[in-house]
CSV table of C-alpha atoms in Angstrom, one decimal:
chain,number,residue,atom,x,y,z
P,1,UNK,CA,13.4,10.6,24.1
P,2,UNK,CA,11.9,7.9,21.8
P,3,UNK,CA,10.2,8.6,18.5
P,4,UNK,CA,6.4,9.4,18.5
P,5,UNK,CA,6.0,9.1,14.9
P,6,UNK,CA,2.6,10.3,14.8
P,7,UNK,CA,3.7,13.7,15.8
P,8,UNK,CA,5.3,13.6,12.5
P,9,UNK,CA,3.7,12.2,9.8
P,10,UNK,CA,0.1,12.0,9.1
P,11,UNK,CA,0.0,8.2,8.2
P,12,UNK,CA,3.0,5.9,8.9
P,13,UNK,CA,4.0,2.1,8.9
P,14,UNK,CA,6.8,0.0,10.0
P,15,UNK,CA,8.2,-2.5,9.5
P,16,UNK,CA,11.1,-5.0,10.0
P,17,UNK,CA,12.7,-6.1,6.5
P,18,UNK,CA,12.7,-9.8,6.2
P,19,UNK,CA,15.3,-12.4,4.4
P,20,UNK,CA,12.2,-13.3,1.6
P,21,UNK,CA,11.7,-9.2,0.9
P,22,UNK,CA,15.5,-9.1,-0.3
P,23,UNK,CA,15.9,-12.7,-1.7
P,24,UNK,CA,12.8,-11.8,-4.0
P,25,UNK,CA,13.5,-7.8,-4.5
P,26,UNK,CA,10.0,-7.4,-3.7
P,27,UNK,CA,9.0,-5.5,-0.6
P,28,UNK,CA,6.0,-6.1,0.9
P,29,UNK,CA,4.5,-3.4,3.1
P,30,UNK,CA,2.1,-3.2,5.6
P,31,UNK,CA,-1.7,-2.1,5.4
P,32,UNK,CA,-0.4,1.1,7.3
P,33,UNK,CA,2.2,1.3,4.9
P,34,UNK,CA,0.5,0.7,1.9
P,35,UNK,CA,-2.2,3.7,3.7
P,36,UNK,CA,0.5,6.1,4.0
P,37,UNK,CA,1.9,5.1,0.3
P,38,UNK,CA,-1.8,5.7,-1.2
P,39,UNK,CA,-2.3,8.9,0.5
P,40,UNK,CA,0.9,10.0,-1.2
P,41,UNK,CA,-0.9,9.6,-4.3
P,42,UNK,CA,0.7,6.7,-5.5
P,43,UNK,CA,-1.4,4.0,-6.7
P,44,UNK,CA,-0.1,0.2,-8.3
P,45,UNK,CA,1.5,0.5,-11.4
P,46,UNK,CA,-0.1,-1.4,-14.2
P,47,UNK,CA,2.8,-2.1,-15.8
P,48,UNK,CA,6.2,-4.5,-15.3
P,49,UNK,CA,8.7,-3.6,-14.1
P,50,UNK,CA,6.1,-1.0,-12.2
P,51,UNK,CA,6.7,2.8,-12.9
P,52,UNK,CA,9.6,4.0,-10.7
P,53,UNK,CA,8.5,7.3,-8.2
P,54,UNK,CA,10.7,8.5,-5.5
P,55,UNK,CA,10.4,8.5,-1.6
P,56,UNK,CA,12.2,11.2,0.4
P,57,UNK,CA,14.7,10.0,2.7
P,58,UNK,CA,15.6,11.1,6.2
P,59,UNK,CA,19.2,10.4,7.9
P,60,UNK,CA,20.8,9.4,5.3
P,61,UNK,CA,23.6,10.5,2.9
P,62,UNK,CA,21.6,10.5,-0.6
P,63,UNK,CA,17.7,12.8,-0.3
P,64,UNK,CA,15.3,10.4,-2.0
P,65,UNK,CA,15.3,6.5,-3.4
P,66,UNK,CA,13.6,4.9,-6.3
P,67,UNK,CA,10.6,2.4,-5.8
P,68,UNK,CA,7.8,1.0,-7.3
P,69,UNK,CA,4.7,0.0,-6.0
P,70,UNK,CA,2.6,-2.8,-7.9
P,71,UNK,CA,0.3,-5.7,-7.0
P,72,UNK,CA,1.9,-9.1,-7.8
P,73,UNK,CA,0.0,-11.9,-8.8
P,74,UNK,CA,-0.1,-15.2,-6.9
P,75,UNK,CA,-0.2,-18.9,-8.1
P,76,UNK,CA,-3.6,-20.1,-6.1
P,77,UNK,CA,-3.1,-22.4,-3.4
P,78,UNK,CA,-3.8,-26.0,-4.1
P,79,UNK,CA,-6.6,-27.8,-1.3
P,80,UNK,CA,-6.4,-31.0,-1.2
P,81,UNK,CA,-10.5,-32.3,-1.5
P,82,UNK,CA,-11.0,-35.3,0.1
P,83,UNK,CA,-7.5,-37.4,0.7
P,84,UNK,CA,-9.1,-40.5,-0.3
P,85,UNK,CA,-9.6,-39.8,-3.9
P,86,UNK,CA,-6.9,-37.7,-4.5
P,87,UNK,CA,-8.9,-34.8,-5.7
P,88,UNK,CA,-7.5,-31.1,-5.4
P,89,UNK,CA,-9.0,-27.7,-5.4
P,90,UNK,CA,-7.1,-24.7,-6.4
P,91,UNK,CA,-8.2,-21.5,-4.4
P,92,UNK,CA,-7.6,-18.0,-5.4
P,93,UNK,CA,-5.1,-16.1,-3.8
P,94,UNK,CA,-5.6,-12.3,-3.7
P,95,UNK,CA,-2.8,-9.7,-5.4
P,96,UNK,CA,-0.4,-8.9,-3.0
P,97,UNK,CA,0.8,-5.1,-2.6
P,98,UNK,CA,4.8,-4.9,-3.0
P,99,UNK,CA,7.7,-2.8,-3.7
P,100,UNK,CA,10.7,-2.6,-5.9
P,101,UNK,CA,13.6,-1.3,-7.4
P,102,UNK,CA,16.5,0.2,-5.7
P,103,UNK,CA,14.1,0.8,-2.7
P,104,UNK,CA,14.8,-2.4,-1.8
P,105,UNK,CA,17.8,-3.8,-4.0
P,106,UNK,CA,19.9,-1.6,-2.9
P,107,UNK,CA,19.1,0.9,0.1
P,108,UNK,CA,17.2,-2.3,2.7
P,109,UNK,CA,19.3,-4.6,3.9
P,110,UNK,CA,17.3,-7.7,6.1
P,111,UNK,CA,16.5,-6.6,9.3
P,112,UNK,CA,16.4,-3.2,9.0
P,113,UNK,CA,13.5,-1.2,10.5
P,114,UNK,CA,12.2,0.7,7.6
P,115,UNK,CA,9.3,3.8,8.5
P,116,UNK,CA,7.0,5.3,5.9
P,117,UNK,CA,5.2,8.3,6.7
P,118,UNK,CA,3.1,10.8,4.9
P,119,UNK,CA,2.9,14.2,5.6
P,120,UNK,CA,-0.1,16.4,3.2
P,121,UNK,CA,0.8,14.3,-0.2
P,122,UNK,CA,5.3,13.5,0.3
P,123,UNK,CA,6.1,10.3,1.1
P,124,UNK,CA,9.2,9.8,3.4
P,125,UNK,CA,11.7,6.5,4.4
P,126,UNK,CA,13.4,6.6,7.2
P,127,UNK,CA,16.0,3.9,8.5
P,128,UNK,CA,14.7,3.4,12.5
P,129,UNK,CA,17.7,3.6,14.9
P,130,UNK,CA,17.8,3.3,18.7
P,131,UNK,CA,19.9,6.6,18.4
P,132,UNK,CA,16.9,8.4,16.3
P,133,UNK,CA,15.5,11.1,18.2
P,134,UNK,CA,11.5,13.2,17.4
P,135,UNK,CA,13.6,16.4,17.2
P,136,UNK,CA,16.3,15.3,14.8
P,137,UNK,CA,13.4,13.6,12.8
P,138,UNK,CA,11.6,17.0,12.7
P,139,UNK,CA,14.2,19.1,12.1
P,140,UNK,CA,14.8,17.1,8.8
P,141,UNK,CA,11.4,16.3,7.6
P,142,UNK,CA,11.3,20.3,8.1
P,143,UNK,CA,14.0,21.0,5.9
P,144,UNK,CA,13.0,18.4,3.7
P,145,UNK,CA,8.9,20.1,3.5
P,146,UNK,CA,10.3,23.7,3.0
P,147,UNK,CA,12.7,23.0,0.6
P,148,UNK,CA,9.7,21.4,-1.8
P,149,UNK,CA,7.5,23.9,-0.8
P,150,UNK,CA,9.6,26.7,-2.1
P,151,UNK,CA,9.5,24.5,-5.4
P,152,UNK,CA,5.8,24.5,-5.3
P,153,UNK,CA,3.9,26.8,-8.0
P,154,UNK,CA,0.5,27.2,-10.3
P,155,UNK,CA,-2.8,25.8,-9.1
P,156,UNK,CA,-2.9,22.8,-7.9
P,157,UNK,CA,-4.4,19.3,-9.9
P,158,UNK,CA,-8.1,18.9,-8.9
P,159,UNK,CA,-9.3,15.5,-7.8
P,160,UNK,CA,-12.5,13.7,-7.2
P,161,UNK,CA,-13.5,12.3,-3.8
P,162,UNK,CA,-16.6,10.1,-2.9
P,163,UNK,CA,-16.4,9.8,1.2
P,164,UNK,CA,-19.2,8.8,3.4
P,165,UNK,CA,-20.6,11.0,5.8
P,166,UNK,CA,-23.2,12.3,8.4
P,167,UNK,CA,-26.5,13.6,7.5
P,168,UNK,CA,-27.0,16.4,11.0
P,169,UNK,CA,-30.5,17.1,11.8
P,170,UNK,CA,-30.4,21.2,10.9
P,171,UNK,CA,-32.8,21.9,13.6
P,172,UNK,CA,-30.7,20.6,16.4
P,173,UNK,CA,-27.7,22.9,14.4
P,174,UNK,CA,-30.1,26.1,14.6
P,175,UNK,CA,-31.3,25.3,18.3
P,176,UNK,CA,-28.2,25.4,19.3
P,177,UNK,CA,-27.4,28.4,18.4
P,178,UNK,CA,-30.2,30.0,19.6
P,179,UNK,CA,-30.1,28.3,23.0
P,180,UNK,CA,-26.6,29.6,23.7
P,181,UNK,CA,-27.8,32.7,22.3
P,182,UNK,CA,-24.1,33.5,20.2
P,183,UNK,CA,-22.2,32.8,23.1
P,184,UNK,CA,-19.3,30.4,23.5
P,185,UNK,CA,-20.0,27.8,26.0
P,186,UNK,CA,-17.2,25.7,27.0
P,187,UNK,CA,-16.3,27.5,30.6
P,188,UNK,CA,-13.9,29.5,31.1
P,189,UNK,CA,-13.1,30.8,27.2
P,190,UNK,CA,-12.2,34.6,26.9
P,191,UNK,CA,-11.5,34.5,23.4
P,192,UNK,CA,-13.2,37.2,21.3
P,193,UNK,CA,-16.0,36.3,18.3
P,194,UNK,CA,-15.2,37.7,15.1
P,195,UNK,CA,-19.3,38.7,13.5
P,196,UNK,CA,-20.4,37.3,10.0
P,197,UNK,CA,-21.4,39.3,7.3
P,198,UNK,CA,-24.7,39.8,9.1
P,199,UNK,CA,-22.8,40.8,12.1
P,200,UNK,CA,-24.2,38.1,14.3
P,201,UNK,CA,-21.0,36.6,16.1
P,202,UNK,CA,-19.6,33.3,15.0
P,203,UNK,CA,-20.0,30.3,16.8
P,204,UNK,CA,-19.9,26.4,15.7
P,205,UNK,CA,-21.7,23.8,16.7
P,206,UNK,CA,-20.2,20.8,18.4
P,207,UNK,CA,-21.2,17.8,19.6
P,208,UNK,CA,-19.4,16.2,22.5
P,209,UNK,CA,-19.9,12.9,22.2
P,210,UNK,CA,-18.5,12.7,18.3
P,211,UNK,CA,-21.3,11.0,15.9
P,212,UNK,CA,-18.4,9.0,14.5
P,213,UNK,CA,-17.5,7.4,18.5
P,214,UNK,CA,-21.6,7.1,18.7
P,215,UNK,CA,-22.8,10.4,20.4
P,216,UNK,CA,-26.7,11.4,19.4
P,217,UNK,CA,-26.9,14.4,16.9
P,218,UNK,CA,-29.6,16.1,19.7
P,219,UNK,CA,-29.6,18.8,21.8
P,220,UNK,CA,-28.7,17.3,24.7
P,221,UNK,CA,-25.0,16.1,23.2
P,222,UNK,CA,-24.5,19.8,21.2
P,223,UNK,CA,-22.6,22.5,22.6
P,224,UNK,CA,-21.9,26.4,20.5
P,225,UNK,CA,-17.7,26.6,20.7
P,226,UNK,CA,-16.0,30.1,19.0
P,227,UNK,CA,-13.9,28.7,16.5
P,228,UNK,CA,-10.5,28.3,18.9
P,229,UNK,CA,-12.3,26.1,21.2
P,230,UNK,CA,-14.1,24.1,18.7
P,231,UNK,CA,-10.3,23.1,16.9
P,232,UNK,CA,-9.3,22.5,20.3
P,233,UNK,CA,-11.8,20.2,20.5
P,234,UNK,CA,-10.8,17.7,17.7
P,235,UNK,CA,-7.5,18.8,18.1
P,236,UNK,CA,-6.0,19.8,21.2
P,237,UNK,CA,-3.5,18.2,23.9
P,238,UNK,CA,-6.1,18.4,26.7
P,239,UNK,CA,-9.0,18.0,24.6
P,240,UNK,CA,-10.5,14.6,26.8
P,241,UNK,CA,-10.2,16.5,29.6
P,242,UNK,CA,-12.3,19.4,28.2
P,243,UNK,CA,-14.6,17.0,26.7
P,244,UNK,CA,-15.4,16.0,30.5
P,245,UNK,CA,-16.0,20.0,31.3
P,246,UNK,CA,-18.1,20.9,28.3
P,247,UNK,CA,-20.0,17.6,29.1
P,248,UNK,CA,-20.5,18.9,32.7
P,249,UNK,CA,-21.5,21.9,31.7
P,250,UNK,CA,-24.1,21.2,29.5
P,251,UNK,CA,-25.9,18.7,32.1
P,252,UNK,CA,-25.8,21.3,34.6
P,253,UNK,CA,-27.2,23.7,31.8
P,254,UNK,CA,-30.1,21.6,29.6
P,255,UNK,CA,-31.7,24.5,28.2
């Protein structure tokens, strides 16, 4: 059974090491990498050599590596103008995202198929091998995840974050509500409401087309889900196909 390893990690990369990543010690990731390495909390050092972090390691004999990340400067790239005079026009090259130390001094060799994944804030490496199966991946990344979650104490560091998002019309929200009148209304669900304080029963509202894949925020593309349903929704294995029956249902229901 080949790896899915987006079963297992929340972001991942990979990538095939190449003869320039060793000659020059410098890894250079890919944008899914360099996602997966950000939303590990790691951000590039300021500082050369770059502030060494380590990266848990699956399948292998030692549990974690040292790295760095940093952004390199580049020497612009010279244009050449016009060929008849001779004139040349140096162009700016962006930094470019890269990774050292032992990461890549020691533990890559060229051609290996290096994975990084993220899963909540830990950042793993894993060697990729045609013998590298999803349940010997998870059985390690879940020793690997309890074992720092037993070290895991206090409260945890609080963080800013600015994030874009939709701005729902609340009387479509309310409508809703009413028009289903506290039920749950994707067919066939048994599951049980739990009340609110007020002890009016909770339900969610949900819109089956998502806003973010272009559905309307109106009444026509809203459905009330119990709280199961609604996760199953955004979450589940047969969630497309569900889409299709709440989206039948609510055309052969309007009001």
């Amino acid at each position: 059974m080949a790896t899915d390893w987006g079963d297992i990690f929340d972001i991942y990369g990979e990538k095939e090491v190449s003869a320039t990543d060793k000659s020059r010690a410098a890894y250079v990731p890919t944008i899914s990498q360099r996602a997966a390495i950000r939303a590990a909390g790691i951000v590039p050092s300021k500082t050369r050599p770059g502030v060494e972090f380590q990266i848990t390691l699956l399948n292998e004999p030692t549990s974690s590596i040292g790295a760095s990340f940093y952004e390199a400067l580049r020497k612009p790239k010279v244009k050449v103008k016009s060929p008849l005079v001779g004139t040349k026009k140096k162009k700016a090259r962006t930094p470019e995202a890269r990774m050292g130390h032992a990461f890549i001094s020691s533990w890559l060799q060229v051609g290996d198929l290096v994975i990084l994944g993220v899963i909540g804030n830990q950042l793993f490496a894993v060697k990729k091998k045609r013998s590298l199966t999803t349940r010997r991946v998870v059985s390690q990344v879940g020793e690997k995840v309890l074992a720092l979650a037993a070290r895991a104490k206090g409260r945890p560091v609080v963080r800013s974050v600015v994030r874009n998002d939709f701005v729902r019309n609340p009387f479509v929200v309310r409508g809703a509500a009413i028009r289903s009148k506290g039920k749950c209304e994707m067919p066939g669900c048994v599951t049980k409401l739990f009340c609110r304080d007020d002890g009016s029963p909770h339900v969610e509202v949900h819109h089956i087309i998502p806003l973010a894949e272009g559905g309307d925020d109106s009444m026509s593309n809203v459905a009330t889900l119990c709280a199961q349903c609604h996760r199953e929704q955004h979450l589940g294995l047969h969630r497309n196909a569900k889409r299709v029956l709440l989206a039948a249902y609510r055309k052969k229901h309007p009001t």
